[in-house]
Short mmCIF file of C-alpha atoms and ligand atoms in Angstrom, two decimals:
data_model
loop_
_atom_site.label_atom_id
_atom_site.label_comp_id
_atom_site.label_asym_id
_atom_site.label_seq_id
_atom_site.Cartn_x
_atom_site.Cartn_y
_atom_site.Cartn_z
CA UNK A 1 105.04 110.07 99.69
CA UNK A 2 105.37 113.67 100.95
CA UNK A 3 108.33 115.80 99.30
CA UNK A 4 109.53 119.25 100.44
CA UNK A 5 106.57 121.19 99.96
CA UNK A 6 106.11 124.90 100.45
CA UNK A 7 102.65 125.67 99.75
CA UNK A 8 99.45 123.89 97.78
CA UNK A 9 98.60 123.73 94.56
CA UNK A 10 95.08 125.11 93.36
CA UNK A 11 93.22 123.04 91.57
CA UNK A 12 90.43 124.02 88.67
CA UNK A 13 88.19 120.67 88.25
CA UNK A 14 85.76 122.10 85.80
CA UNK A 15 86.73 119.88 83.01
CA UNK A 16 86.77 117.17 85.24
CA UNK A 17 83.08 117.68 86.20
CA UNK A 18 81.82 118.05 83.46
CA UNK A 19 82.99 114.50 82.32
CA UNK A 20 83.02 112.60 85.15
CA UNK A 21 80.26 110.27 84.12
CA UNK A 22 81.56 110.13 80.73
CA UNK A 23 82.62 106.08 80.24
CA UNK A 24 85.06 107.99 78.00
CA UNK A 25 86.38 110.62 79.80
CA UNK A 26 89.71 108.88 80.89
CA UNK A 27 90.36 110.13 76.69
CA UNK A 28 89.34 113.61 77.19
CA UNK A 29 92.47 115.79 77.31
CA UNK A 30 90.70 118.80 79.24
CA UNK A 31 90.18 115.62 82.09
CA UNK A 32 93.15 114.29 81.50
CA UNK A 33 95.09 117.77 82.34
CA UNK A 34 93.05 117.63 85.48
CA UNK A 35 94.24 114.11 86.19
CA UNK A 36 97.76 115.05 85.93
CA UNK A 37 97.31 118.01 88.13
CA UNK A 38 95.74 115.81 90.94
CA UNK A 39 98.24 113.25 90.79
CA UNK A 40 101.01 115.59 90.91
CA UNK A 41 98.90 117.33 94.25
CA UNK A 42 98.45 113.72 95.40
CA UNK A 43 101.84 112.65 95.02
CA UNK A 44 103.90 115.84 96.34
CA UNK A 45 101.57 117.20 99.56
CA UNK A 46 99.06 114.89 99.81
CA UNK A 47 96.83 118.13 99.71
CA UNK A 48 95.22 120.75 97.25
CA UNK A 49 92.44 122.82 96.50
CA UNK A 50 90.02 122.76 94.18
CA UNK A 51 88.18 125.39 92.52
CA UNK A 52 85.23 124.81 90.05
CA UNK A 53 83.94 122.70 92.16
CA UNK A 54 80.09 123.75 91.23
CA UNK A 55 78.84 123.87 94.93
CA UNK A 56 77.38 127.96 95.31
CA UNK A 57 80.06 129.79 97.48
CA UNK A 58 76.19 131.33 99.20
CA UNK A 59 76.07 127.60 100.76
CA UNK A 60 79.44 127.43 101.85
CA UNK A 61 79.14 130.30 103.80
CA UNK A 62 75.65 129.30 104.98
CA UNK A 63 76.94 126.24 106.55
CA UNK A 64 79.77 127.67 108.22
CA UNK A 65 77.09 131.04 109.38
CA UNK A 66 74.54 128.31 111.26
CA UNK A 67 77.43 126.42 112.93
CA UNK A 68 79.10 129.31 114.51
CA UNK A 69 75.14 130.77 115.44
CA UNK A 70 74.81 127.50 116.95
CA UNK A 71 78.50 127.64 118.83
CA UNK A 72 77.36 131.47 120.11
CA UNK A 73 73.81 129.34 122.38
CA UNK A 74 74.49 128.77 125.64
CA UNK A 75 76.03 125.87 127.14
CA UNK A 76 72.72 124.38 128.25
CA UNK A 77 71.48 124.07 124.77
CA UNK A 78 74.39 123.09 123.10
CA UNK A 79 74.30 120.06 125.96
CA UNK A 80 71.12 119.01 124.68
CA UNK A 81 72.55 117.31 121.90
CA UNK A 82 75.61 116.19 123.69
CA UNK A 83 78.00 112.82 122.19
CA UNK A 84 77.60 109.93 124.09
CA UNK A 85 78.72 106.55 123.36
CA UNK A 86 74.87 105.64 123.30
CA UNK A 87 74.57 108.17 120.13
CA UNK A 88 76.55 106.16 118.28
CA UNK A 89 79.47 109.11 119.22
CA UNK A 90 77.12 111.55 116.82
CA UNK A 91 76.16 115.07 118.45
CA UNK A 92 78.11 118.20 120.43
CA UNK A 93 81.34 117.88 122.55
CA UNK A 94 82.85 121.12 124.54
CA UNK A 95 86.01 122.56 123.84
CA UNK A 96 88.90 120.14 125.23
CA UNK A 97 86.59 116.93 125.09
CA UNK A 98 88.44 115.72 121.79
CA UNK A 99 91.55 114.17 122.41
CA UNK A 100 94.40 114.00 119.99
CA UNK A 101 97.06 111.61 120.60
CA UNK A 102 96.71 112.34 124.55
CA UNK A 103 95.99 115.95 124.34
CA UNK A 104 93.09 117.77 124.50
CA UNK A 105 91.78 120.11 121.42
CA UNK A 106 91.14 123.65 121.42
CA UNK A 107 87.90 123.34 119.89
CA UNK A 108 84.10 122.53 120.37
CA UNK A 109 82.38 120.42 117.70
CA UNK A 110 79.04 118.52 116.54
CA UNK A 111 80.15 114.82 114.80
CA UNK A 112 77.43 113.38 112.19
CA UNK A 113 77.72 110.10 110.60
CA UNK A 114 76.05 108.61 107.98
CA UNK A 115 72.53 106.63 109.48
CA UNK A 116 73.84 103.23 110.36
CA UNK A 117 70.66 101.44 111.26
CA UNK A 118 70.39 98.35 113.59
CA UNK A 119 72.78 94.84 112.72
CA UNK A 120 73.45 97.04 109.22
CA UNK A 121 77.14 95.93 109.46
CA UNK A 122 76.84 93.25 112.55
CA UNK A 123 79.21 93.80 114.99
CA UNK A 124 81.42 96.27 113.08
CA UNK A 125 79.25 98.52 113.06
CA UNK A 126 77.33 98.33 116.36
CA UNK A 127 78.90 100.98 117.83
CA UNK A 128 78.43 103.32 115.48
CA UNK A 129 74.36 103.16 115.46
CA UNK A 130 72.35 105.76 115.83
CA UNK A 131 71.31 108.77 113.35
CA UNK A 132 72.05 112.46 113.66
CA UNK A 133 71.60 114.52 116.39
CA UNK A 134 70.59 118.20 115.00
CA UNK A 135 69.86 121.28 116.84
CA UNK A 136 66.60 122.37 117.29
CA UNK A 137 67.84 125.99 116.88
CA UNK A 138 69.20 127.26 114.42
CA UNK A 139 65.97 126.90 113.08
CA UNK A 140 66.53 124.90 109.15
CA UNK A 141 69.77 123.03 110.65
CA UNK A 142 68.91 120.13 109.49
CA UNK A 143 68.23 120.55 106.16
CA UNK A 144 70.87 122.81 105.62
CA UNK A 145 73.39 120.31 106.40
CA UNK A 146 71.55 117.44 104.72
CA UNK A 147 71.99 119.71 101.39
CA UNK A 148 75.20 120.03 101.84
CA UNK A 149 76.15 116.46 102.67
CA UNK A 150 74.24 115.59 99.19
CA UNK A 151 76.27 118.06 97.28
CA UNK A 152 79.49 116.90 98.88
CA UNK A 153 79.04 113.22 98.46
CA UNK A 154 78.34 114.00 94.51
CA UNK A 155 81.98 116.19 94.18
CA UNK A 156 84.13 113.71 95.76
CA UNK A 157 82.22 110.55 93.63
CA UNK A 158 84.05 112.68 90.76
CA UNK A 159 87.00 113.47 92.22
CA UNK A 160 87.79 109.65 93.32
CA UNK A 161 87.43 108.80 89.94
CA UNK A 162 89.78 111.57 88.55
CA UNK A 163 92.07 109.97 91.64
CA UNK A 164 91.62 107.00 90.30
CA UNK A 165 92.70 107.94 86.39
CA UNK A 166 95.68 109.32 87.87
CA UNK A 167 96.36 105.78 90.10
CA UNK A 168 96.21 104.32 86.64
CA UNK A 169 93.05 102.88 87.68
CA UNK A 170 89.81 103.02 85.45
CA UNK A 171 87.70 105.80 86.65
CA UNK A 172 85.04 103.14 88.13
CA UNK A 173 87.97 102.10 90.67
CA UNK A 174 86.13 103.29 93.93
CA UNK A 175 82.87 102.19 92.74
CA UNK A 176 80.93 99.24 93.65
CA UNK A 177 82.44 97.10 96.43
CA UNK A 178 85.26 99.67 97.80
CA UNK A 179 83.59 103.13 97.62
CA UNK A 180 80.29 102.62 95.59
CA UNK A 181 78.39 102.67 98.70
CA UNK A 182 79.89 105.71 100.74
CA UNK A 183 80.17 106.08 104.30
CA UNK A 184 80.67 110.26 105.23
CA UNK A 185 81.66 111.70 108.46
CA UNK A 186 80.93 115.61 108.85
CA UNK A 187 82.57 117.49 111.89
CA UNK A 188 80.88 121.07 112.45
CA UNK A 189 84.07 123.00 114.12
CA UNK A 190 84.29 125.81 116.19
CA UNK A 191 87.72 127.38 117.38
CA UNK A 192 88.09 130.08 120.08
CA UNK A 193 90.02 132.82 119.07
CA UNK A 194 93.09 133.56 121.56
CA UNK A 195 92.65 136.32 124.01
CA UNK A 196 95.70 138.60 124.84
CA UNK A 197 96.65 140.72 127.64
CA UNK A 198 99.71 142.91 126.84
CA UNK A 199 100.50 140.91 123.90
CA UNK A 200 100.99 137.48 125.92
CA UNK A 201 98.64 134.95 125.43
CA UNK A 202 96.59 133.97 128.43
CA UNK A 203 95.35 130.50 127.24
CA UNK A 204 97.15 127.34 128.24
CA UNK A 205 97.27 126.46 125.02
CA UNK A 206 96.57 127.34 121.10
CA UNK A 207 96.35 123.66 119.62
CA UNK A 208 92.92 124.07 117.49
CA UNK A 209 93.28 120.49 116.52
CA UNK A 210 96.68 118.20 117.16
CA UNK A 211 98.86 116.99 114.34
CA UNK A 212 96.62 113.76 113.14
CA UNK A 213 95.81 112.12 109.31
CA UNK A 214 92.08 112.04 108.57
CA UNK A 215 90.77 108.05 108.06
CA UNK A 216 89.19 107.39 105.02
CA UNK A 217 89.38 108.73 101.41
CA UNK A 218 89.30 112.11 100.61
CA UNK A 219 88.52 115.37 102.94
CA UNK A 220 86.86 118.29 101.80
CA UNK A 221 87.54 120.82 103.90
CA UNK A 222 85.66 124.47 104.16
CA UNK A 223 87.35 126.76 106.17
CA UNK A 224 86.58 130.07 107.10
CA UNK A 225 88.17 133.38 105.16
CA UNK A 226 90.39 135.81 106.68
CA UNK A 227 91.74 133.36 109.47
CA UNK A 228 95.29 131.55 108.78
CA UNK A 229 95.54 128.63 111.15
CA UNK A 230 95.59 124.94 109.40
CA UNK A 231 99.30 123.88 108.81
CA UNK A 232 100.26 120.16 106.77
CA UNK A 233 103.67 119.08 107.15
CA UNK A 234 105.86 118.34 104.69
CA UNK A 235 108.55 116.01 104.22
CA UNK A 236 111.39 117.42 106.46
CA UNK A 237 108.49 118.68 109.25
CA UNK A 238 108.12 121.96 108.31
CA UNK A 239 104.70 123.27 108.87
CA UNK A 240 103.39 124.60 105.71
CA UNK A 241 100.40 126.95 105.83
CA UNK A 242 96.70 126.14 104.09
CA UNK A 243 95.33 129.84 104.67
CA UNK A 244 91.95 130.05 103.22
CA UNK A 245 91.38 130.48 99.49
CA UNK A 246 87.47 131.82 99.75
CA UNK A 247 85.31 129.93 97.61
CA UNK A 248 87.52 126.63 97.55
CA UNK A 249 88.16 123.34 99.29
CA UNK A 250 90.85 122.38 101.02
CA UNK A 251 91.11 118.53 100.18
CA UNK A 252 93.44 116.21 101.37
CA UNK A 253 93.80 112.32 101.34
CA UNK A 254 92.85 110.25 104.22
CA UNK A 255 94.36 107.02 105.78
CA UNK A 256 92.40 104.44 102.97
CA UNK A 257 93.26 106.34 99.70
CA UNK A 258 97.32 105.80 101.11
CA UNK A 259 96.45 101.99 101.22
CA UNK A 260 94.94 102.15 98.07
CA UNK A 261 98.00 104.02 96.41
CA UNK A 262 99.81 101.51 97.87
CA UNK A 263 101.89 104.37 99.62
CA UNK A 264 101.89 106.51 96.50
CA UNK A 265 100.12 109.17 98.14
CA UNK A 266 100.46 110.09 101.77
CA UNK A 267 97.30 111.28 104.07
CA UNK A 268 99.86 113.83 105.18
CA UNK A 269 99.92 114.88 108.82
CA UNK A 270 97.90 118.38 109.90
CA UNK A 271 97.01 120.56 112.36
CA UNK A 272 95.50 123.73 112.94
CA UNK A 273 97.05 126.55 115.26
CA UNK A 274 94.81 129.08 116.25
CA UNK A 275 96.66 132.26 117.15
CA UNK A 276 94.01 134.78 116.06
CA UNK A 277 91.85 136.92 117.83
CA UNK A 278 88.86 135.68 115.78
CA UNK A 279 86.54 132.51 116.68
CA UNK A 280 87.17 130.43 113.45
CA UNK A 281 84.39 127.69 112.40
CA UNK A 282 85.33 124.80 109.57
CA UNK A 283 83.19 122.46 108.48
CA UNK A 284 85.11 119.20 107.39
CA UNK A 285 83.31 116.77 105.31
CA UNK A 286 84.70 113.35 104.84
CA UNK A 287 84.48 111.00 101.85
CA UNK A 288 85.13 107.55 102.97
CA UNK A 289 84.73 103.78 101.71
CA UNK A 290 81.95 101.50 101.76
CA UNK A 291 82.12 100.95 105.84
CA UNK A 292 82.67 97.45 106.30
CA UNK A 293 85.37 96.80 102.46
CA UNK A 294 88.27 95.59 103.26
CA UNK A 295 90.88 97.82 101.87
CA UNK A 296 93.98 96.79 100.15
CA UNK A 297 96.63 98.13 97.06
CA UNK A 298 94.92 98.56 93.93
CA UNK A 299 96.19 96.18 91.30
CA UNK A 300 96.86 99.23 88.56
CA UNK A 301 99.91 99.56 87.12
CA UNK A 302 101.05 102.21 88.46
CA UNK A 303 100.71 100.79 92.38
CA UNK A 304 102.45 98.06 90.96
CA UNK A 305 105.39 100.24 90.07
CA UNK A 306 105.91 101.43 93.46
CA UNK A 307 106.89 98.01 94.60
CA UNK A 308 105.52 94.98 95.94
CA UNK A 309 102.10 95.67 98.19
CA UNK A 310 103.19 97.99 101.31
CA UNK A 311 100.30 97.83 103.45
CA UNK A 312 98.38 94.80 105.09
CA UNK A 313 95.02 94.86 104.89
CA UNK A 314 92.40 97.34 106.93
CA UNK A 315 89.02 97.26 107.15
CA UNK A 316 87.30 100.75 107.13
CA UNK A 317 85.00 100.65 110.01
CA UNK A 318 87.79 98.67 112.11
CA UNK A 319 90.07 102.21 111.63
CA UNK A 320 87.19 104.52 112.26
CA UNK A 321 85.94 102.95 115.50
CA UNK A 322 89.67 102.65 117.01
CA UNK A 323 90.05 106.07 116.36
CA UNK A 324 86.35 107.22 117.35
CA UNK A 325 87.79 105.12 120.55
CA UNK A 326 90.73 106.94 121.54
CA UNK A 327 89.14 110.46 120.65
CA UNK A 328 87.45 110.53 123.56
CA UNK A 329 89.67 108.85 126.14
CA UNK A 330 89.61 110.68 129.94
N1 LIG B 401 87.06 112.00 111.11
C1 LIG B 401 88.23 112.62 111.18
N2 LIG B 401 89.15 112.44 110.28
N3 LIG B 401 88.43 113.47 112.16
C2 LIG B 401 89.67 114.10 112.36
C3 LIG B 401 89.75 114.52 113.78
C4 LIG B 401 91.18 114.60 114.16
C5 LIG B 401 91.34 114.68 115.61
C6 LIG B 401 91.07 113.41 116.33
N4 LIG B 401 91.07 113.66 117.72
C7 LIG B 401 92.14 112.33 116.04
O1 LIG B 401 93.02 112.12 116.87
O2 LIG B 401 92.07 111.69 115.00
O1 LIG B 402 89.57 122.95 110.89
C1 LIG B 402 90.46 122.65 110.10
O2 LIG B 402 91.02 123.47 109.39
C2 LIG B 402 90.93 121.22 109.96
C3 LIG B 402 90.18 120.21 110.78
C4 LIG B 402 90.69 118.82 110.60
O3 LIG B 402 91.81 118.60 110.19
C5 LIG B 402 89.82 117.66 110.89
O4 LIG B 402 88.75 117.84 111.49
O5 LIG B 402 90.17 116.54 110.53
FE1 LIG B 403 92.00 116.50 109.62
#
């Protein structure tokens, strides 16, 4: 439930990390400060940023240095580990191949999944089999990224179950059968900067990535310094800027964790506008559910106090695949 918004909170989850497998930290009043602060991000944007996070800023910056070495190869060897349906939609697309609602993206971009192996999930997950395609060069790709996937999955466990104090939930909410199991999505992102001649800009367009929600729980988003460009919008459609905040995550809810809330907290609509001179690399890690749960309102009280349940249910991998779909439409 978006309000009027006009910028996003920073969040310091310290004390939240430090007690996050605590079966008592829902007591803790250093957690439960951190609680209120997320539910307050939750509730108002839909996104915040968190500091304290514990993951070394030097690895943040690593994994945004190999992407944009890898964006710099030539065309030829980015191809080599192109997307295809028969990758189970993992590996590199060219700038303009990723389609939001109709309209191509200014960016280029490798898409990893988590490994779903064969008849894992039937025929929900069938089209999403396959394992990781990783570059060759960059030499240490592959590791790098499998680092930082492990370090990512382990902050947003503990943030869930902060989110899920705050829902009024206990923190094991998004354990077990709805999130105990994790499926990620990573996208590696690369953004041209805009050329100018005479001050007018000569590209057809500067939409980095259309206005879209992201599909499963929570996003943790590392962006690169010095380069302004992802806007959210806010209740009455203003764009409100996310400008980097160097050594934090941008975070922001996804399509499931609104279900969840029962509508309590929006996955708020962004986009990213790049207008600068600079090539700008992200790399967007997502925290989803268990792939095949079906999602529905929590039962807590406080989902109960917004009303009656809002949402029908969804099943995760259902959402991801119709959206995987319609990504890559001609
Ligand atoms: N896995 C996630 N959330 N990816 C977000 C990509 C957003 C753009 C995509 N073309 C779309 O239309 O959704
Ligand atoms: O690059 C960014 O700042 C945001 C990318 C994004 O929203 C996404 O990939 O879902
Ligand atoms: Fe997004």
């Amino acid at each position: 439930m978006a309000t009027d918004f006009s910028s996003i909170p920073i969040i310091n989850i310290s004390a939240l990390l430090a007690k996050s497998d605590d079966p008592k930290m829902g007591e803790d009043p250093c957690v439960l400060e951190v609680v209120r602060q997320l539910d307050k991000a939750c509730t108002e944007a839909g996104f915040f940023y968190v500091k304290g996070h514990g993951i070394p800023e030097t690895l943040l910056g690593a994994v945004k240095d190999i992407t944009r070495r890898f964006f710099e190869l030539p065309y030829e060897e980015k191809a080599q580990i192109k997307m295809t349906p028969a990758t189970g939609f993992r590996g590199y697309q060219m700038i303009g191949e990723n389609i939001t609602k109709g309209v191509p993206d200014m960016h280029e971009a490798i898409d990893c999944y988590r490994e779903v192996t064969k008849g894992m999930y039937g025929d929900l997950g069938k089209q999403m089999e396959g394992c990781n395609q990783w570059p060759q060069n960059p030499q240490k790709f592959k590791g790098l990224m499998e680092e930082y996937v492990s370090l990512c999955t382990e902050l947003a466990r503990k943030i869930m179950r902060g989110i899920a104090l705050a829902l009024g939930g206990s923190p094991d909410e998004f354990e077990g059968q709805r999130a105990g199991d994790p499926f990620w999505v990573m996208r590696l992102i690369g953004y041209p900067g805009v050329s100018t001649v005479n001050g007018t800009n000569v590209q057809k367009n500067d939409i980095g990535c259309g206005p879209h929600t992201d599909y499963g729980l929570l996003t943790l988003l590392n962006q690169a310094d010095g380069i302004n460009a992802l806007q959210v919008r806010n209740k009455s459609g203003d764009w409100i800027s996310a400008p980097p905040v160097p050594g934090s995550f941008v975070c922001n809810i996804g399509d499931m964790l609104k279900i969840y809330s029962n509508g309590l907290y929006e996955s708020t609509l962004h986009r990213v506008i790049n207008n600068s001179p600079k090539y700008r690399v992200s790399v967007v890690f997502f925290y989803e559910t268990n792939f095949d749960t079906a999602v529905e309102p929590l039962d807590t009280w406080k989902t109960r106090a917004n009303g009656t349940k809002k949402f029908e249910r969804a099943v995760y991998g259902e959402h991801l695949i119709s959206k995987v779909l319609t990504n890559f439409v001609e």
